Structures are given as structure tokens and as C-alpha cells.
CSV table of C-alpha atoms in Angstrom, one decimal:
chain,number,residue,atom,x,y,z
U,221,UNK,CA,30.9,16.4,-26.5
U,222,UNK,CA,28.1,18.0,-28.2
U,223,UNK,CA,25.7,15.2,-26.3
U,224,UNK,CA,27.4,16.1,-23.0
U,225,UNK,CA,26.3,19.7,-23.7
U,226,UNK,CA,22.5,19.1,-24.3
U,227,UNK,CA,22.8,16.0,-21.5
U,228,UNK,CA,24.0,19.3,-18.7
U,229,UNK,CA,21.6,21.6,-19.9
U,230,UNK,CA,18.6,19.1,-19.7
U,231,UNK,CA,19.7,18.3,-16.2
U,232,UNK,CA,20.1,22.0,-15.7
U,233,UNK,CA,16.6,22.8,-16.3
U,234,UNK,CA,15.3,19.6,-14.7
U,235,UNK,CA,16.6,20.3,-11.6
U,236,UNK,CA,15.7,24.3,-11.5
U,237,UNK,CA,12.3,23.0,-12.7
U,238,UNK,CA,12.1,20.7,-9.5
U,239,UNK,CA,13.6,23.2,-7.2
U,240,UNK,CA,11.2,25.5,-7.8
U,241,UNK,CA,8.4,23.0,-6.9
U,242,UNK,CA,9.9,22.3,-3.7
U,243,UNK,CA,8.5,25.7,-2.8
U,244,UNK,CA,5.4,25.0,-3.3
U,245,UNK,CA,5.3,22.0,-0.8
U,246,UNK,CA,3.8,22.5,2.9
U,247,UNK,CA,6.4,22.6,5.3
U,248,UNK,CA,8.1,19.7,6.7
U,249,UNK,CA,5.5,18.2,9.7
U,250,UNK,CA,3.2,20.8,9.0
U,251,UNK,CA,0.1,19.7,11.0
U,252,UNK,CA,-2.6,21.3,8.7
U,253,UNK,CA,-0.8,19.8,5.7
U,254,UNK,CA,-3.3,18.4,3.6
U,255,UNK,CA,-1.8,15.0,4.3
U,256,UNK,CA,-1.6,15.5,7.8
U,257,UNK,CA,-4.6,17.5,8.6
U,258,UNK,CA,-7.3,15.3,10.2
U,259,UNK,CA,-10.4,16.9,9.0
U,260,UNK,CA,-10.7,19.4,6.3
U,261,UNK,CA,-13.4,21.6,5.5
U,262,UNK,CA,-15.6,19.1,7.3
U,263,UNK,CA,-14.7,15.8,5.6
U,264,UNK,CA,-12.1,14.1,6.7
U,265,UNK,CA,-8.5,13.7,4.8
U,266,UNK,CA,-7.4,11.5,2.6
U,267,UNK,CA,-4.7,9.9,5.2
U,268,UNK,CA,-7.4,9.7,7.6
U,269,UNK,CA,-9.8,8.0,5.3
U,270,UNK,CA,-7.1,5.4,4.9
U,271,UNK,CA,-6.0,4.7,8.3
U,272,UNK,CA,-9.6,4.6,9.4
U,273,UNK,CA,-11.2,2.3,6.7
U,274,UNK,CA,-8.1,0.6,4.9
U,275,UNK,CA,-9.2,-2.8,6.9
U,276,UNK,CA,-12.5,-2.6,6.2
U,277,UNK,CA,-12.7,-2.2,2.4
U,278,UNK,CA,-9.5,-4.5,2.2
U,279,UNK,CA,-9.1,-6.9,4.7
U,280,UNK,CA,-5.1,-6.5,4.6
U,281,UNK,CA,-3.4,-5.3,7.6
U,282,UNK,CA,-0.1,-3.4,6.0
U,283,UNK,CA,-2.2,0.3,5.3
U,284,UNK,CA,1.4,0.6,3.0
U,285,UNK,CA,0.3,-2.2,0.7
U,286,UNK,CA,-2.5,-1.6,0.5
U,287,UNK,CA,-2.5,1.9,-0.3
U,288,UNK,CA,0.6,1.5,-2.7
U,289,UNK,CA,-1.0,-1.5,-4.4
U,290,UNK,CA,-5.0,-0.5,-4.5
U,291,UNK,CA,-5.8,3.3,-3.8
U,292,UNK,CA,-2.7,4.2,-5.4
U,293,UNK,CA,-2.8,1.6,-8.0
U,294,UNK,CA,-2.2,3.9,-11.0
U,295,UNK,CA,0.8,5.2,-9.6
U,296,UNK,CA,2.4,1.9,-8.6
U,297,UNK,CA,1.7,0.5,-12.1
U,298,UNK,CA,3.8,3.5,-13.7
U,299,UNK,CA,6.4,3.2,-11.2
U,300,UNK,CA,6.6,-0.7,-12.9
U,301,UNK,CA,6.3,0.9,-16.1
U,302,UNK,CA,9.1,3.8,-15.1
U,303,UNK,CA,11.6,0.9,-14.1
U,304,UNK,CA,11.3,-1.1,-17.3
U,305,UNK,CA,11.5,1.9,-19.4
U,306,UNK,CA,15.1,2.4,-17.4
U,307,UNK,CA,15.6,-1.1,-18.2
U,308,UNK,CA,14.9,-0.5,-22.1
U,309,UNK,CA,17.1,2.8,-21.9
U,310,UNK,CA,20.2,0.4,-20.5
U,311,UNK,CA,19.4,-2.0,-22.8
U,312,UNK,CA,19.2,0.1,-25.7
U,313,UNK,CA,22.0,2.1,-25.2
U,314,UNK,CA,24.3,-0.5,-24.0
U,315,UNK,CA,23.5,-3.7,-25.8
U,316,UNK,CA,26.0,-5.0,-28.7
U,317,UNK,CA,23.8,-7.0,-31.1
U,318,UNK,CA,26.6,-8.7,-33.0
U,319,UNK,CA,26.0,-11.8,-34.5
U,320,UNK,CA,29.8,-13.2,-32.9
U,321,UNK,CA,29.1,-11.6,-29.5
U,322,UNK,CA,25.5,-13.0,-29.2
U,323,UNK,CA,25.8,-14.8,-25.3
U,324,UNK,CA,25.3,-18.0,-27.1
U,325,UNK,CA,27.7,-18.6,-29.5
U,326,UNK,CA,30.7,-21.0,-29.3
U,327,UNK,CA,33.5,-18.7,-27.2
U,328,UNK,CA,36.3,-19.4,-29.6
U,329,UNK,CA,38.9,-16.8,-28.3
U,330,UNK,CA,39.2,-17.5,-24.7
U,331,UNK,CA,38.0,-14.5,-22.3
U,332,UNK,CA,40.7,-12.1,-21.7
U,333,UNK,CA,38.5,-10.3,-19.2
U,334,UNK,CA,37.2,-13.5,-17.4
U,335,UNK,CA,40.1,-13.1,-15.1
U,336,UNK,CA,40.0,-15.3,-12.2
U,337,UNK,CA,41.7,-14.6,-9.1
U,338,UNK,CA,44.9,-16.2,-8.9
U,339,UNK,CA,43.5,-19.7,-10.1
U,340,UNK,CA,40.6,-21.6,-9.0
U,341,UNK,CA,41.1,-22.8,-5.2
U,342,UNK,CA,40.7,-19.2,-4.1
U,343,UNK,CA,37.6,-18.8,-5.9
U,344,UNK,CA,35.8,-22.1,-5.1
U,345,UNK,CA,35.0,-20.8,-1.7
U,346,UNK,CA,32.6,-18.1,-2.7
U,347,UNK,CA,31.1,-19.5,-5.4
U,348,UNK,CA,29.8,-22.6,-3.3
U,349,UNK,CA,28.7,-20.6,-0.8
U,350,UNK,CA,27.0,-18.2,-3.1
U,351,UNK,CA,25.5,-21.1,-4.7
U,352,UNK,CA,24.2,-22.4,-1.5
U,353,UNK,CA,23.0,-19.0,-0.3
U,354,UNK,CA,21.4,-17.9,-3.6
U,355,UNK,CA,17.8,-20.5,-3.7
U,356,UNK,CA,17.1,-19.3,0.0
U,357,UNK,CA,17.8,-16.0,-0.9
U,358,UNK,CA,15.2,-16.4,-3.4
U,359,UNK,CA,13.0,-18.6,-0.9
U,360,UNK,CA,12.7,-15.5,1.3
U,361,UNK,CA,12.3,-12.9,-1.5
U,362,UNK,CA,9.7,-15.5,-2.0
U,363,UNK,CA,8.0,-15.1,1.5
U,364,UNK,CA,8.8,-11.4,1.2
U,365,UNK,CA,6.4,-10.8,-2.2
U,366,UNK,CA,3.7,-12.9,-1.0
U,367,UNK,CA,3.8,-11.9,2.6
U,368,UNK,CA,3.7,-7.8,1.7
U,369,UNK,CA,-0.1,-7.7,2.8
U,370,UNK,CA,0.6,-8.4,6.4
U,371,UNK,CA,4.7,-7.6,6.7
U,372,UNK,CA,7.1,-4.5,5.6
U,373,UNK,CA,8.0,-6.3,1.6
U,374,UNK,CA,5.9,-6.6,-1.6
U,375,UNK,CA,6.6,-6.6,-5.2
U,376,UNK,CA,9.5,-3.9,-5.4
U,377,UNK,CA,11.3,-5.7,-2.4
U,378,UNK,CA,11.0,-8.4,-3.2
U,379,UNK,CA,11.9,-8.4,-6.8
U,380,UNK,CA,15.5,-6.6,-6.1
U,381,UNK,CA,16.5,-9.7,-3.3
U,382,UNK,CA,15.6,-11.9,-6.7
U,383,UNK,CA,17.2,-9.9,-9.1
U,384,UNK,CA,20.1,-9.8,-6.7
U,385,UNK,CA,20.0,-13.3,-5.9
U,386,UNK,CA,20.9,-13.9,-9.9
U,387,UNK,CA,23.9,-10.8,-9.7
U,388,UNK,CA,25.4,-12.7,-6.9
U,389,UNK,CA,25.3,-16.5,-8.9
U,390,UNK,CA,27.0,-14.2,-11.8
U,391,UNK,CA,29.3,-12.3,-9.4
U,392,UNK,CA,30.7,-15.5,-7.4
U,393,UNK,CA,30.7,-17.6,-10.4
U,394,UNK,CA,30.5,-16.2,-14.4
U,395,UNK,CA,27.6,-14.3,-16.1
U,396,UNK,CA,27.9,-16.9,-18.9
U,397,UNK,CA,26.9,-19.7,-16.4
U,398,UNK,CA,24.0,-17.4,-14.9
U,399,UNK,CA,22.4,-16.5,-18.4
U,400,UNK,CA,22.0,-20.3,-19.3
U,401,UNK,CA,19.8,-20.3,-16.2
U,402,UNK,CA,18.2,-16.9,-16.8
U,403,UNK,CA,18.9,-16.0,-20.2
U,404,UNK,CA,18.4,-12.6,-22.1
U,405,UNK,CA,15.1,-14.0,-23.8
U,406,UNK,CA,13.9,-14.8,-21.0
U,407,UNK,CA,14.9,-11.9,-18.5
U,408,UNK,CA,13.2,-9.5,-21.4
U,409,UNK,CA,10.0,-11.5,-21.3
U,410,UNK,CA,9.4,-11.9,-17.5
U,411,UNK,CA,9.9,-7.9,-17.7
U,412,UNK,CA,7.0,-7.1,-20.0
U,413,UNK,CA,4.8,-10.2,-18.6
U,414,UNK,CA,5.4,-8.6,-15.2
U,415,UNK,CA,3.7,-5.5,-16.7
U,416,UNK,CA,1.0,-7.1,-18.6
U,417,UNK,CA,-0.1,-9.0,-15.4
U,418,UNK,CA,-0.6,-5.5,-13.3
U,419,UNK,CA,-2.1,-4.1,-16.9
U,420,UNK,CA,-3.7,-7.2,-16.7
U,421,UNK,CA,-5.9,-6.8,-13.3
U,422,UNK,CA,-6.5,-3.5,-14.1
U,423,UNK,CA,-8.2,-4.0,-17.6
U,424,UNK,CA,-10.6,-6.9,-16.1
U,425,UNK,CA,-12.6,-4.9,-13.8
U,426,UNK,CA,-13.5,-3.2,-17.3
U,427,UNK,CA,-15.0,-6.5,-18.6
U,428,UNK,CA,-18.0,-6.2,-15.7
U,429,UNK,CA,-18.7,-2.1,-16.7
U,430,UNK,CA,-16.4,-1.2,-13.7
U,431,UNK,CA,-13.2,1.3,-13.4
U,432,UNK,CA,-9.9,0.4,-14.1
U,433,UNK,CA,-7.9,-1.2,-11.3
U,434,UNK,CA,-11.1,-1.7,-9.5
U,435,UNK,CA,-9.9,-5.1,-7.9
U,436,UNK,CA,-13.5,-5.4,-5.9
U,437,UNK,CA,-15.2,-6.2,-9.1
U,438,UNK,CA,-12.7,-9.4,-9.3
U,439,UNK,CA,-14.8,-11.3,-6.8
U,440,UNK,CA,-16.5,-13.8,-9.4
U,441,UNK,CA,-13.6,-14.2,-11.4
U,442,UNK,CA,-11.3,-14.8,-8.3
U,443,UNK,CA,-14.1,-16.8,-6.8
U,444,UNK,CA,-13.4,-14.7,-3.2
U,445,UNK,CA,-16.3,-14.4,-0.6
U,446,UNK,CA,-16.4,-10.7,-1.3
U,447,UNK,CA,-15.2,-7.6,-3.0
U,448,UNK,CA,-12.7,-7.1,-0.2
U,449,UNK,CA,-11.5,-10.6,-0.2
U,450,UNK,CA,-10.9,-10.0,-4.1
U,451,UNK,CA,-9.1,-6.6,-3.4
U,452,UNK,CA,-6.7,-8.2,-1.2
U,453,UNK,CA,-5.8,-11.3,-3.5
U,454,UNK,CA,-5.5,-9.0,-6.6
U,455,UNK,CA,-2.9,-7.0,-4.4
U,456,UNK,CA,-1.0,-10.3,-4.5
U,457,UNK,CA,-1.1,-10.8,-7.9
U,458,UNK,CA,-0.5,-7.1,-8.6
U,459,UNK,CA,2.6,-7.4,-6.3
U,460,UNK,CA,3.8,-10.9,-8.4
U,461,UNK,CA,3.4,-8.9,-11.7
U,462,UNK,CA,5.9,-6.0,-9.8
U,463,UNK,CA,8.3,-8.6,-8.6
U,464,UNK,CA,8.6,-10.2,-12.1
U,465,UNK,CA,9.5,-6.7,-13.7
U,466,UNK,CA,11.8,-5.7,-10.9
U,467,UNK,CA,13.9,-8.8,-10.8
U,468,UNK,CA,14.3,-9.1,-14.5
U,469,UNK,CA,15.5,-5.5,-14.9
U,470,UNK,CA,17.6,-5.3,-12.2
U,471,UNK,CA,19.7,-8.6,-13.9
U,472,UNK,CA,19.5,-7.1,-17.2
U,473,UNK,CA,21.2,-3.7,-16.1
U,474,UNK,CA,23.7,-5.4,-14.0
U,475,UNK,CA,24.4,-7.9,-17.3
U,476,UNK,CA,24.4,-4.9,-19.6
U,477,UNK,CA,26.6,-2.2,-17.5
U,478,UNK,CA,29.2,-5.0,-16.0
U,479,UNK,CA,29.6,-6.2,-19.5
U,480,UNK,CA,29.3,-2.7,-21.8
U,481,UNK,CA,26.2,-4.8,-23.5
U,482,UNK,CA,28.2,-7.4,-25.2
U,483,UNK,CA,26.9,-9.9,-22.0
U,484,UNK,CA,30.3,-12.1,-22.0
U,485,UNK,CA,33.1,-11.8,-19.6
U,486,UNK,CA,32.6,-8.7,-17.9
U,487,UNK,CA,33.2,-8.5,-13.8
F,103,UNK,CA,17.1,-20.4,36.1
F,104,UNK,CA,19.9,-22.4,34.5
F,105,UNK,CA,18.8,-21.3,31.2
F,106,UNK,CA,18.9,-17.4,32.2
F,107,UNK,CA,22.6,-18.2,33.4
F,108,UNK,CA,24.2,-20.3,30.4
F,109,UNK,CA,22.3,-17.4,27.6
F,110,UNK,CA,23.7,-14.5,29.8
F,111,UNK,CA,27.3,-15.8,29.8
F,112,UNK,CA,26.9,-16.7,25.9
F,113,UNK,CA,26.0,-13.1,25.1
F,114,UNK,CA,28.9,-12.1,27.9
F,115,UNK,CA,31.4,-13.8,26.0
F,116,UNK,CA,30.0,-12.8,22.6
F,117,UNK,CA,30.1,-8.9,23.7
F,118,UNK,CA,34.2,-9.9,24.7
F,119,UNK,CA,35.3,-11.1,21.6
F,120,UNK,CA,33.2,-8.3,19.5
F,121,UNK,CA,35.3,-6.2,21.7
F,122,UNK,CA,38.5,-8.2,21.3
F,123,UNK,CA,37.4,-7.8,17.3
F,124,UNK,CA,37.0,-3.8,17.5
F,125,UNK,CA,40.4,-3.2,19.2
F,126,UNK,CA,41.7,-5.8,16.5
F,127,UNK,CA,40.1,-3.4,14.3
F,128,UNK,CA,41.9,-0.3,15.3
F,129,UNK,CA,45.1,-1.5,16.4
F,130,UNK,CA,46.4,-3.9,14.1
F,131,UNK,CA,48.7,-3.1,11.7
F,132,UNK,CA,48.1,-4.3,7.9
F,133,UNK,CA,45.3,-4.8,5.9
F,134,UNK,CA,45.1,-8.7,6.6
F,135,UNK,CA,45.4,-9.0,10.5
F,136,UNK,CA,42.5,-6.4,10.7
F,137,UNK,CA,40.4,-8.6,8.4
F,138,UNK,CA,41.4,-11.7,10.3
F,139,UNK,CA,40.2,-9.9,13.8
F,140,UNK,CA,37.3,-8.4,12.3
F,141,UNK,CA,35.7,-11.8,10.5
F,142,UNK,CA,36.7,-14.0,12.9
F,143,UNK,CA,35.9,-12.0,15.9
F,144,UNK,CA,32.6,-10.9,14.3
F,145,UNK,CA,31.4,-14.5,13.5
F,146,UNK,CA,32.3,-16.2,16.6
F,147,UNK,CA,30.3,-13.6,18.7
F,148,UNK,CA,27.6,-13.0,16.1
F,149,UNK,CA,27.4,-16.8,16.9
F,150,UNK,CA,27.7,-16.7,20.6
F,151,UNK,CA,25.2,-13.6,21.0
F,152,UNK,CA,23.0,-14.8,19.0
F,153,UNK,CA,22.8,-18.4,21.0
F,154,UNK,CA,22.1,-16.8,24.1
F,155,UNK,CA,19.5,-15.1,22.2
F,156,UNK,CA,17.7,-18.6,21.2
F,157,UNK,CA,18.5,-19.8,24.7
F,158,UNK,CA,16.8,-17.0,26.4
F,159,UNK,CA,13.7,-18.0,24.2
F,160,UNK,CA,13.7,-21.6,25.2
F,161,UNK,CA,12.6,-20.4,28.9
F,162,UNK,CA,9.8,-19.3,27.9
F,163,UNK,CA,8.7,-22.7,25.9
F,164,UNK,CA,6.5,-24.8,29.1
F,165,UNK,CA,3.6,-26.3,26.9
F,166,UNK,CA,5.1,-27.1,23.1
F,167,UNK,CA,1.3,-27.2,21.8
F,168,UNK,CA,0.5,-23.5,23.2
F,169,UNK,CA,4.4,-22.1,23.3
F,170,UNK,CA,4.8,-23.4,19.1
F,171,UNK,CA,5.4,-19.2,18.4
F,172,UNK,CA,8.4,-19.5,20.4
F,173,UNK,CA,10.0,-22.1,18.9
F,174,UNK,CA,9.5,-20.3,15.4
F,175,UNK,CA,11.5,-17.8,17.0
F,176,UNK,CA,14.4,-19.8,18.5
F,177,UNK,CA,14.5,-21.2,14.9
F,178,UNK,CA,14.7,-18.4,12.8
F,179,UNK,CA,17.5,-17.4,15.2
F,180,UNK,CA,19.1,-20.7,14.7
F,181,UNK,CA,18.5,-19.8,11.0
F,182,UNK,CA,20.6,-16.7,11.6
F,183,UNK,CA,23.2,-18.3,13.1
F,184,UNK,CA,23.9,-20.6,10.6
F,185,UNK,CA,23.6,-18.2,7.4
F,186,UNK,CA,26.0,-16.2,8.9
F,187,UNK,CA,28.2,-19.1,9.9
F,188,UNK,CA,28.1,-19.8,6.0
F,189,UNK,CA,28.4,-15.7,5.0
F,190,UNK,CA,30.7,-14.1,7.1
F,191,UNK,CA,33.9,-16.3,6.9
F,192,UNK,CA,33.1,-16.2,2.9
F,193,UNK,CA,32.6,-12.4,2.4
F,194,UNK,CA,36.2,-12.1,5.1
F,195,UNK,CA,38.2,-14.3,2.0
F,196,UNK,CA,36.5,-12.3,-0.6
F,197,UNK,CA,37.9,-9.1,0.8
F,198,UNK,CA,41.5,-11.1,1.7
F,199,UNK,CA,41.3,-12.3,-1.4
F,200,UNK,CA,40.4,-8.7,-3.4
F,201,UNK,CA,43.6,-7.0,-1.3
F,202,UNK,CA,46.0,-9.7,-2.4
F,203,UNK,CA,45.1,-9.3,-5.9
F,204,UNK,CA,45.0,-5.5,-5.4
F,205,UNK,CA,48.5,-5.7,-4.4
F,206,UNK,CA,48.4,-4.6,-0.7
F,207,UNK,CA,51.1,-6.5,0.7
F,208,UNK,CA,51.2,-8.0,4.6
F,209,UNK,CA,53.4,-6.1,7.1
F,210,UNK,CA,56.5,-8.7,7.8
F,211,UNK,CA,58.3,-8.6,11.5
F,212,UNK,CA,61.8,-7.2,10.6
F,213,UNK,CA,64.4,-10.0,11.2
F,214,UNK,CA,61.6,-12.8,9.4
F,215,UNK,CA,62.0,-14.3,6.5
F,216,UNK,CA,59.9,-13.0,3.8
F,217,UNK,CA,58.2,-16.0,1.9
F,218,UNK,CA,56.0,-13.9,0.0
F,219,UNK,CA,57.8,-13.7,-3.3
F,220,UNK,CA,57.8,-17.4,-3.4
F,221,UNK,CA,54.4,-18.2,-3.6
F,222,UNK,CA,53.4,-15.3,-5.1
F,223,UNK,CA,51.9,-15.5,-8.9
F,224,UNK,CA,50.6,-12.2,-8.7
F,225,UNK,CA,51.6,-9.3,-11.0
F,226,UNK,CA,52.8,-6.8,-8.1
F,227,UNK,CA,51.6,-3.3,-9.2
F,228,UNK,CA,53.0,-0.9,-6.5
F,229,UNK,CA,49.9,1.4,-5.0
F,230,UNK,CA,49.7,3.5,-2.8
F,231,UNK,CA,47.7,1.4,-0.4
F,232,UNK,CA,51.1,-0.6,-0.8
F,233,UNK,CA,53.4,0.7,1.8
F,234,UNK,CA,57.2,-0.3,2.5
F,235,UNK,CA,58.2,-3.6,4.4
F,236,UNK,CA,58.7,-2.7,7.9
């Protein structure tokens, strides 16, 4: 009760907090917004900047990806590192660490919430198709990460088709089956990895003296033709690192909150 | 010529039995016979529209080395067709399936038979999605 208390008030003064920034925003469609406003003070805006030059200094056709994923590279990596920090917050409120319910152990009491409905037959249906459906969904969430330079997708997308891909295996058929293929060990490690890769290409451009997440000086190391080349293919692997955190921590909040942490049974 | 004909009375006859599926839809009177005209009528024209779709493509393929983009086309809409051959029929069970084992019970004709207690393992929990018999 007490928690409930300090929970309302925190979202109390949250949301007056954010209400009271909304005032300070220009007017929806404003034309001499600073994002809207075409030149200002005699150099021209950032949006401007972007839609003029994004092709030029990146060679990647989707201004979205590119802006998200280079000129806005900071932000993109905290948005990774905001969604495995929601990840952590399930998964350390939620998570039962026994030692009998570890997901591993020998199920000696049969399941009382592994329910099926009304025997097998009825069941077999969607769980082949769902088996057949899930490696193209993946296929495609695939095509979607890699193809986010030139095509709506990237890392984010991406990474929820593949973490859903693995909620509809455990959905059609049993979490228990799902987490031998994509087990808590591992779904933990692809999170951080996922991080660690972005980290990763934006600590290297420090090596050569250069700022961080500065993807142009990448163009030895990636062995690309030029510093807009090497832009573009660190997007990529940016976007890889994104779709790694994504997927895992969208199958470790679905295992964690269909379960209440104990990752047995569950829906 | 021909082509133009066949994919126009494909996506004809798929735009009748979406319709036939909408008024299924509305006026049907349990839970079950609206699912039954809803996935059934919803696949099949998906399926038909859909064709008519790829067909209409085809016309345009003359020369396969310099028309290959078209092609793509007609098969990522034979793609479409296929996955939701596979989907929709599935996801129509599922939702069968989830009212029987919530409990909503099929409207019988007055004067049938009722069979359903026969075959039916379930454990009946009266709802309120659970009216009477008519």
C-alpha cells in the first residue's frame, strides 16, 4: 500500500513535470519552428541540413535511418540502453530464482497451469502452423534489419518481428519448448552483446583520435572506399546491435510477465 | 486483353464474398456462424483479390530479361496469398477454439436435437457472453 502511495505520487509529479514542458513546445505545424524553419538567422536548419546533404555524407537513401542511426547516434544508443534497462526492471522485479523452479530442472509435479485446450487435436493446428510461420517471420525481420538503409525497418523493427517470432513458438506451443531454443542465458546475453556492439562502433572511432560514434573514421578498419561508404555499413552494424537487444528483451518480458518470473507453465 | 478480363472477374468475385462475409458478419446469430462467415469469407476473397492482383501484373511482363521487377511483384503477391492461406484459417480456430473453452455456447434451431452435451469435456462456467438456448 505504502509503495502504491510513493508509485502515484512519482507519477503525479512526472506527469505535471512533463505537462508543463509541453508549453514550452512550438505549436503544432508551426512553419518558423526551429525544425521546420528553412533558414534561420542566415544558416540553414538542422532539418534542412539533413534533407539537403544526408546522401551525400552517407550514401543511404532512408534520411530516417540515417538520421536515427548516425546524426542522432547518441540518442538511438540510449533508446537501446532505455529498453534493456526496462528489460532488467522486469526481470528483476519479476524473476523467481529458486533453485526447484530454475527452467531447467526435471518438472516433477506435472504443470497445473499448462492447460491445454480440450486435449491435443485442437491444438495441433496452430502450433504447426506457427511453427511453419515462425523461421520466415524471422527471414523477413531478417530482410527488414538489414534492408532499413534503403526501406521503412531497421534495428527496432526488426528486433520486435524476432522477438515476436519466439512469443508466438511459446504461445502456439509451450515456453518450456521455446527456452530450450532460446534459453534465459542466452536471451540475457544477446541483450547486453546487442549493446556492446552499438557501444562497440562508437568507442572505435576513438582508437584513430576521432569523436565518438564518428562512423567515417571506420573506413580502414571496415575496408570501405570512403568515409561515407563506412558511415553507411556501420549503420548496419549499429542497427544488428539494436535488433539483438530488442528481440531478446521483448522474449524475456513476455517469459517473465506470462509466467510471474518463475518461466514454467505460464499462458 | 484476356488477362484484364480473367483478374477483373477474380477481384469481382473476391469483392462478393468479402461482402457475403460482412453481412455474415452482422447478421448471424452466435458467436460461431459469425466466425465461420468472417474466416472463410475473408480467406477465400483475400485469395481471389489478391490473384487478380498477380494476374493484372502478368500483362505487363513482354520481355522476361527487362520485365524481371514484375515478376518479383507477382511473387511476393503469390507470397501473400499463400501466408494467408496458411494464417487466416489458423487464427479463425484459434478464436473458435478460445469461445468453446470460454464457454459461449452455439445457438441451436428450436425443435433440433442438441448434441452438445455429448461431446462436450468442457467445464461449462455460465457467462454472460453465454446466453439461453433459443
Amino acid at each position: 500500500m505504502k509503495a502504491k502511495i510513493f508509485a502515484s505520487i512519482a507519477v503525479a509529479i512526472t506527469g505535471a513535470v512533463l505537462l508543463y514542458a509541453v508549453s514550452d513546445f512550438p505549436r503544432f505545424g508551426d512553419p518558423r519552428s526551429p525544425a521546420n524553419a528553412g533558414v534561420e538567422g542566415g544558416s540553414p536548419s538542422a532539418s534542412l541540413y539533413y534533407i539537403e546533404n544526408t546522401y551525400r555524407d552517407t550514401k543511404v537513401p532512408n534520411l530516417v535511418t540515417a538520421i536515427l542511426a548516425d546524426y542522432r547516434g547518441y540518442d538511438t544508443m540510449f533508446e537501446t540502453v532505455v529498453i534493456l534497462t526496462a528489460g532488467m526492471s522486469i526481470f528483476a522485479i519479476l524473476r523467481v530464482l529458486r533453485r526447484d523452479d530454475a527452467p531447467g530442472a526435471p518438472a516433477s509435479a506435472p504443470d497445473s497451469s499448462d492447460h491445454s485446450i480440450d486435449g491435443d487435436h485442437h491444438r495441433i493446428i496452430v502450433a504447426t502452423t506457427c511453427r511453419i510461420a515462425a523461421p520466415l517471420i524471422q527471414i523477413f525481420a531478417l530482410y527488414v534489419v538489414a534492408h532499413g538503409h534503403h526501406s521503412p525497418g531497421g534495428g527496432f523493427q526488426g528486433g520486435v518481428m524476432l522477438g515476436a517470432s519466439f512469443i508466438l513458438l511459446a504461445l502456439s506451443g509451450s515456453l518450456r519448448d521455446t527456452l530450450v531454443r532460446f534459453s534465459e542465458q542466452q536471451y540475457l546475453r544477446l541483450a547486453f552483446i546487442g549493446i556492446l556492439i552499438y557501444a562497440g562502433f562508437g568507442f572505435l572511432p576513438l582508437w584513430v583520435g576521432r569523436n565518438f560514434l564518428d562512423y567515417g573514421a571506420l573506413s580502414g578498419l571496415l575496408m570501405t572506399s570512403g568515409e561515407e561508404m563506412a558511415r553507411s555499413h556501420s549503420m548496419l552494424g549499429v542497427e544488428i546491435g539494436v535488433a539483438m537487444t530488442v528481440m531478446s528483451i521483448m522474449f524475456a518480458i513476455f517469459a517473465n510477465l506470462s509466467t510471474r518470473g518463475r518461466l514454467h507453465g505460464g499462458l | 486483353m484476356i488477362l484484364t478480363i480473367l483478374s477483373v472477374i477474380l477481384i469481382v468475385a473476391g469483392l462478393v464474398f468479402f461482402f457475403g462475409a460482412a453481412v455474415g458478419l452482422m447478421r448471424f446469430p452466435d458467436f460461431y456462424s459469425r466466425m465461420h462467415a468472417a474466416g472463410k469469407g475473408d480467406t477465400l476473397s483475400t485469395l481471389l483479390v489478391i490473384s487478380g492482383f498477380a494476374l493484372y501484373q502478368i500483362r505487363g511482363i513482354h520481355d522476361l530479361s527487362h520485365d524481371w521487377p514484375v515478376l518479383l511483384v507477382v511473387l511476393k503477391l503469390l507470397a501473400i496469398v499463400v501466408f494467408i492461406y496458411l494464417t487466416s484459417p489458423t487464427s479463425t480456430s484459434a478464436l473458435a477454439d478460445a469461445g468453446w473453452e470460454d464457454g459461449i455456447d452455439p445457438v441451436i434451431e428450436p425443435g433440433r436435437e442438441n448434441h452438445l452435451e455429448d461431446d462436450c469435456r468442457r467445464k461449462k462456467t455460465p457467462t454472460a457472453q453465454n446466453p439461453e438456448p433459443l
